[in-house]
C-alpha cells in the first residue's frame, strides 16, 4: 500500500476523494486538530479515537523489503556491525555510536571527472581511520553528476573516492544532493542545479519555490511540480529515481560493503523542508521567522482544491495574509503571535495542507528510493530533517511552521514525519545535536535541547532509528560532551544509530582540534563497550595524535591549497 494517493498532480485528487474506513489518505474534511493529526498518520474507523490506536491498526500491515532493511533493525548489535569497518577481517565488534565525518563540499571537481585534492583526501582518510572513525559522508551533487544533459551521468570522481575509502577501510554515507550548493549556512562553494534543469525553471518559473512577493528560489525544484513532466519529458521524481538508479549501477561494486547508507535529499540543504529561511542576498537572517513558500502555480492549485474540498473556497486563494516577512519575530505578526491566526480553524486548515504536502513529497521520493535500493543488502536509507530551534519556546513555533513542520504547543509536527520515514524502514537524521540552550540567544526562545528530545521521542514512538549531526562546525570539548550526552550516553535502545561530524577541513587537522576529535571518537564508539576513565581516553587520544602527526600535517597543508 502506498500510504497516500500520489498519482494526482496537485494534491487535489487525494483531498477530494472520500476514503473508505480504514484506508490511508490525506484528508481535510474537518479543520480540527484531530483531523489534522489524522491526516498525518492514518484515517481509521470513526470509533478509533486515539491516535495510538489508529497507528496500531495501520502500521503492521506495511510490507517491508526484508533484505534492504536488515541493517535497519533496532537491534544495536546489528547497527554496530553494519557501521563498523571490518578492515582486518576481525569479527565485527559491538560499537557504541559510529562516527562519520562530512567531506568538504568540493571534494569532487565540478566537471565530475576526478577528486579536487587527491593527496589531501588520501592523507585525511588515513588519519580518520587511525582515529577510529567509521567512515565519511559525501554529497553526490545532481549539478555535478548529471550536468552534461538529461540521463548523461558522470560518477568518475565519486568512483575514485569510493575506491580510496575502501582501501582505507572506511564506510561511506552517500548523499543524493538534489539541491543547489551555495546560499545556506556554511556553504563556501557554489554548485547550482544542472543547467538543463535551471533552463526549464527559467522558462516556467513556477517550477521554483515562490514566496508571497513572488521571489523565486532556485535551490531546489518546488514539490508542487513533483509529478509534472516538465524536465525534458521527465517529472522531477523520475529524475531523482533515475539518478539514484544510475548511482547504484555505476557504483555497484561498492554498494553494501563500502557504501552503507544513502541519504536522500528532499529539499534545500538536502533537508525535508521548504526553503523558508534563504540566506542568499540577505533575504533572511537568524532568528527571523521565515516565510511560507506556497505561491508557485502548482502549490496554489493544490491549496485551492484543498479549500474547496472542505467547503471553504475562500481559504484557497493564498496563504495567510498576516504572517509577516522573513526577518520579523512571531509577536510582530497577526498570524504567529500568541493568540494568532495559527490557532484558528483557517490556520489549522492551512498548516495541515502545507505540512501534508511536504510529507507526501517525502513519501514520493522515499518510494522511488526504496524501489531502487531494495535488493541491495547492507544499504540503509536516511532522511534529513532540519533542526529549527529558534522561537521554539513560543506557542506557534513560527520558523518551524514556515519550513513545513506543523509543530506548535498543541500539535506534534515530528511524529507524522517519523511515521512516514518508518513506513519505508529509513533512518531519521537530525541536526543541532551539539547545541545547548544557553549558548543560543534566549530572547529568541531558542531551545535546541528540547527540540532534539522531541524529535528523539517521535523517532522512538515511530520505531525509527535516529542519527545525528552537528549543525555548525565545533572543535571544542563542550560541544563534544553535548553530542556524547545526546547521542551516546543513554540506554542502549535510545542511542543514536550513527553520528556525522561536520566537517573535514584544515581546522579539524589543527593539532589541538585533532587530539580532541580523536578523544571524542573514542568516547563515542566505546560508550557501553568498555568502561574507561576520561584520563585513559585522553592518553589514548594523545597516542593517536602523536602517531598521526605526519599524516595530519600533510592533510592540513594540502587542504588549504
XYZ file of C-alpha atoms in Angstrom, residues 147-388:
242
model
C 25.350 18.274 -15.508
C 26.068 17.376 -19.147
C 22.457 16.684 -20.061
C 19.424 14.588 -19.069
C 20.465 10.980 -18.459
C 24.166 11.732 -19.055
C 25.806 10.658 -15.819
C 29.394 11.115 -14.750
C 30.329 9.480 -11.460
C 34.080 9.158 -12.169
C 35.210 11.385 -9.283
C 32.864 9.573 -6.900
C 34.108 6.157 -8.002
C 37.662 7.326 -7.271
C 36.597 8.427 -3.774
C 34.823 5.103 -3.030
C 37.938 3.209 -4.080
C 40.064 5.308 -1.697
C 37.587 4.859 1.146
C 37.525 1.123 0.531
C 41.333 0.931 0.616
C 41.362 2.964 3.831
C 38.800 0.602 5.389
C 36.150 3.321 5.764
C 32.411 3.192 5.118
C 30.602 5.867 3.099
C 27.288 7.652 3.614
C 26.406 8.972 0.144
C 24.033 11.939 -0.018
C 21.838 12.227 -3.098
C 22.087 16.022 -3.253
C 19.280 17.262 -5.495
C 19.686 20.801 -4.167
C 21.946 23.681 -5.046
C 25.119 24.188 -3.064
C 25.520 27.847 -2.092
C 23.137 30.101 -0.229
C 22.931 28.125 3.021
C 24.752 28.125 6.345
C 28.365 27.116 5.816
C 28.251 26.995 2.005
C 31.566 28.241 0.687
C 31.159 26.547 -2.674
C 28.687 27.181 -5.467
C 27.139 24.229 -7.335
C 23.807 25.084 -8.976
C 21.250 22.535 -10.205
C 22.095 21.069 -13.640
C 21.936 23.706 -16.376
C 19.255 21.804 -18.306
C 17.089 21.972 -15.159
C 17.618 25.681 -14.447
C 16.887 26.432 -18.118
C 13.447 24.841 -17.687
C 12.979 26.824 -14.459
C 13.766 29.999 -16.403
C 11.062 29.073 -18.934
C 8.468 28.098 -16.315
C 9.294 29.964 -13.133
C 6.554 28.125 -11.252
C 8.912 25.140 -11.075
C 10.731 27.165 -8.399
C 9.538 27.653 -4.824
C 7.931 31.087 -4.598
C 7.102 33.368 -1.676
C 4.221 35.820 -1.333
C 6.161 38.641 -3.016
C 6.886 36.402 -5.997
C 10.569 35.811 -5.170
C 11.674 32.599 -6.897
C 14.136 30.235 -5.227
C 16.440 28.134 -7.407
C 17.873 25.980 -4.604
C 15.522 23.077 -5.234
C 12.568 22.287 -7.509
C 9.167 23.053 -5.980
C 7.474 19.937 -4.603
C 4.309 21.256 -6.277
C 5.858 20.149 -9.573
C 6.915 16.668 -8.352
C 4.660 14.890 -10.850
C 4.748 17.413 -13.718
C 6.750 16.133 -16.734
C 8.486 19.492 -17.067
C 12.112 18.344 -17.360
C 12.528 17.276 -20.992
C 9.617 14.881 -20.641
C 10.506 13.579 -17.175
C 8.981 14.574 -13.841
C 11.301 15.696 -11.015
C 10.515 12.464 -9.153
C 11.516 10.433 -12.222
C 14.753 12.421 -12.478
C 15.556 11.692 -8.822
C 14.760 7.983 -9.263
C 16.810 7.710 -12.475
C 19.747 9.469 -10.796
C 19.663 7.086 -7.824
C 19.416 4.089 -10.147
C 22.400 5.330 -12.171
C 24.365 5.872 -8.953
C 23.520 2.339 -7.790
C 24.576 0.821 -11.129
C 27.772 2.850 -11.647
C 28.883 2.165 -8.068
C 27.618 -1.420 -7.871
C 30.958 -2.865 -6.641
C 30.829 -0.590 -3.568
C 27.140 -0.878 -2.672
C 26.554 -2.502 0.694
C 30.211 -3.044 1.545
C 31.789 0.423 1.311
C 28.597 2.437 0.751
C 26.486 1.675 3.817
C 23.930 4.487 3.635
C 22.084 6.568 1.072
C 20.814 9.833 2.459
C 18.206 11.030 0.002
C 17.883 14.789 -0.476
C 14.352 16.163 -0.249
C 14.783 19.922 -0.214
C 17.152 22.829 0.323
C 20.365 21.785 2.123
C 19.227 18.193 1.472
C 16.574 18.545 4.188
C 12.888 17.638 4.063
C 11.617 21.234 4.309
C 10.603 24.308 2.337
C 13.282 26.990 1.652
C 11.623 29.298 4.195
C 14.843 30.859 5.501
C 17.071 31.576 2.473
C 20.294 33.331 3.417
C 21.425 34.324 -0.056
C 21.218 38.041 -0.889
C 20.469 38.699 2.786
C 16.808 37.694 2.342
C 16.701 36.043 5.769
C 18.926 36.232 8.800
C 18.797 34.385 12.113
C 16.478 34.361 14.080
C 13.776 35.554 11.646
C 10.538 33.575 11.313
C 10.881 32.974 7.562
C 8.053 32.933 5.020
C 5.640 30.387 3.546
C 6.758 29.096 0.140
C 3.478 28.103 -1.493
C 2.980 30.682 -4.205
C 4.027 28.853 -7.375
C 1.007 27.957 -9.500
C 1.226 24.222 -8.764
C 1.121 24.750 -4.999
C -1.681 27.276 -5.384
C -3.795 24.871 -7.447
C -3.436 22.294 -4.691
C -4.366 24.799 -1.957
C -7.438 25.854 -3.948
C -8.563 22.220 -4.346
C -7.990 21.540 -0.638
C -10.088 24.566 0.362
C -12.926 23.589 -1.976
C -12.844 20.053 -0.579
C -13.586 21.363 2.934
C -16.296 23.694 1.625
C -14.314 26.872 2.335
C -13.233 28.045 -1.141
C -12.242 31.460 0.280
C -9.401 29.698 2.135
C -7.854 28.639 -1.167
C -6.810 31.985 -2.603
C -3.486 32.433 -0.830
C -1.507 31.677 2.295
C -2.096 33.726 5.460
C -2.147 37.489 4.781
C -0.694 38.463 8.132
C 2.209 36.053 8.521
C 4.797 38.831 8.258
C 8.138 38.732 6.492
C 11.428 36.806 6.730
C 13.115 38.779 9.484
C 10.189 39.563 11.737
C 9.545 37.895 15.088
C 6.351 35.982 15.924
C 4.887 38.755 18.085
C 5.216 41.223 15.187
C 2.637 39.294 13.152
C -1.067 38.617 13.371
C -0.685 35.008 12.315
C 2.093 33.855 14.656
C 1.551 35.896 17.814
C 0.307 34.164 20.982
C -3.394 34.121 20.176
C -2.814 34.481 16.433
C -4.309 33.053 13.270
C -2.258 29.857 13.502
C -4.675 28.672 16.169
C -7.925 29.341 14.241
C -9.855 26.910 12.023
C -8.297 28.563 8.991
C -4.805 28.356 10.480
C -5.248 24.673 11.234
C -6.545 24.017 7.729
C -3.664 25.872 6.082
C -0.954 24.316 8.237
C -2.394 20.824 7.751
C -2.321 21.280 3.984
C 1.144 22.884 3.858
C 2.754 20.269 6.126
C 0.935 17.393 4.435
C 2.246 18.448 1.013
C 5.764 18.165 2.441
C 5.085 14.717 3.913
C 3.615 13.486 0.608
C 6.716 14.818 -1.171
C 8.916 12.839 1.233
C 6.749 9.789 0.660
C 7.064 10.025 -3.149
C 10.857 10.295 -3.005
C 11.219 7.532 -0.407
C 9.077 5.212 -2.534
C 11.327 5.869 -5.506
C 14.378 5.391 -3.323
C 13.116 2.131 -1.832
C 12.380 0.722 -5.264
C 15.960 1.488 -6.337
C 17.799 0.169 -3.273
C 15.593 -2.786 -2.356
C 17.662 -5.843 -3.051
C 20.883 -4.026 -2.177
C 21.663 -5.624 1.192
C 23.719 -3.619 3.641
C 22.488 -0.220 2.458
C 20.326 1.887 4.758
C 18.322 4.867 3.576
C 18.119 8.049 5.632
C 16.182 11.309 5.517
C 17.428 14.588 6.944
C 15.080 16.763 8.991
C 16.127 20.360 9.773
C 16.807 21.484 13.345
C 14.807 24.716 13.624
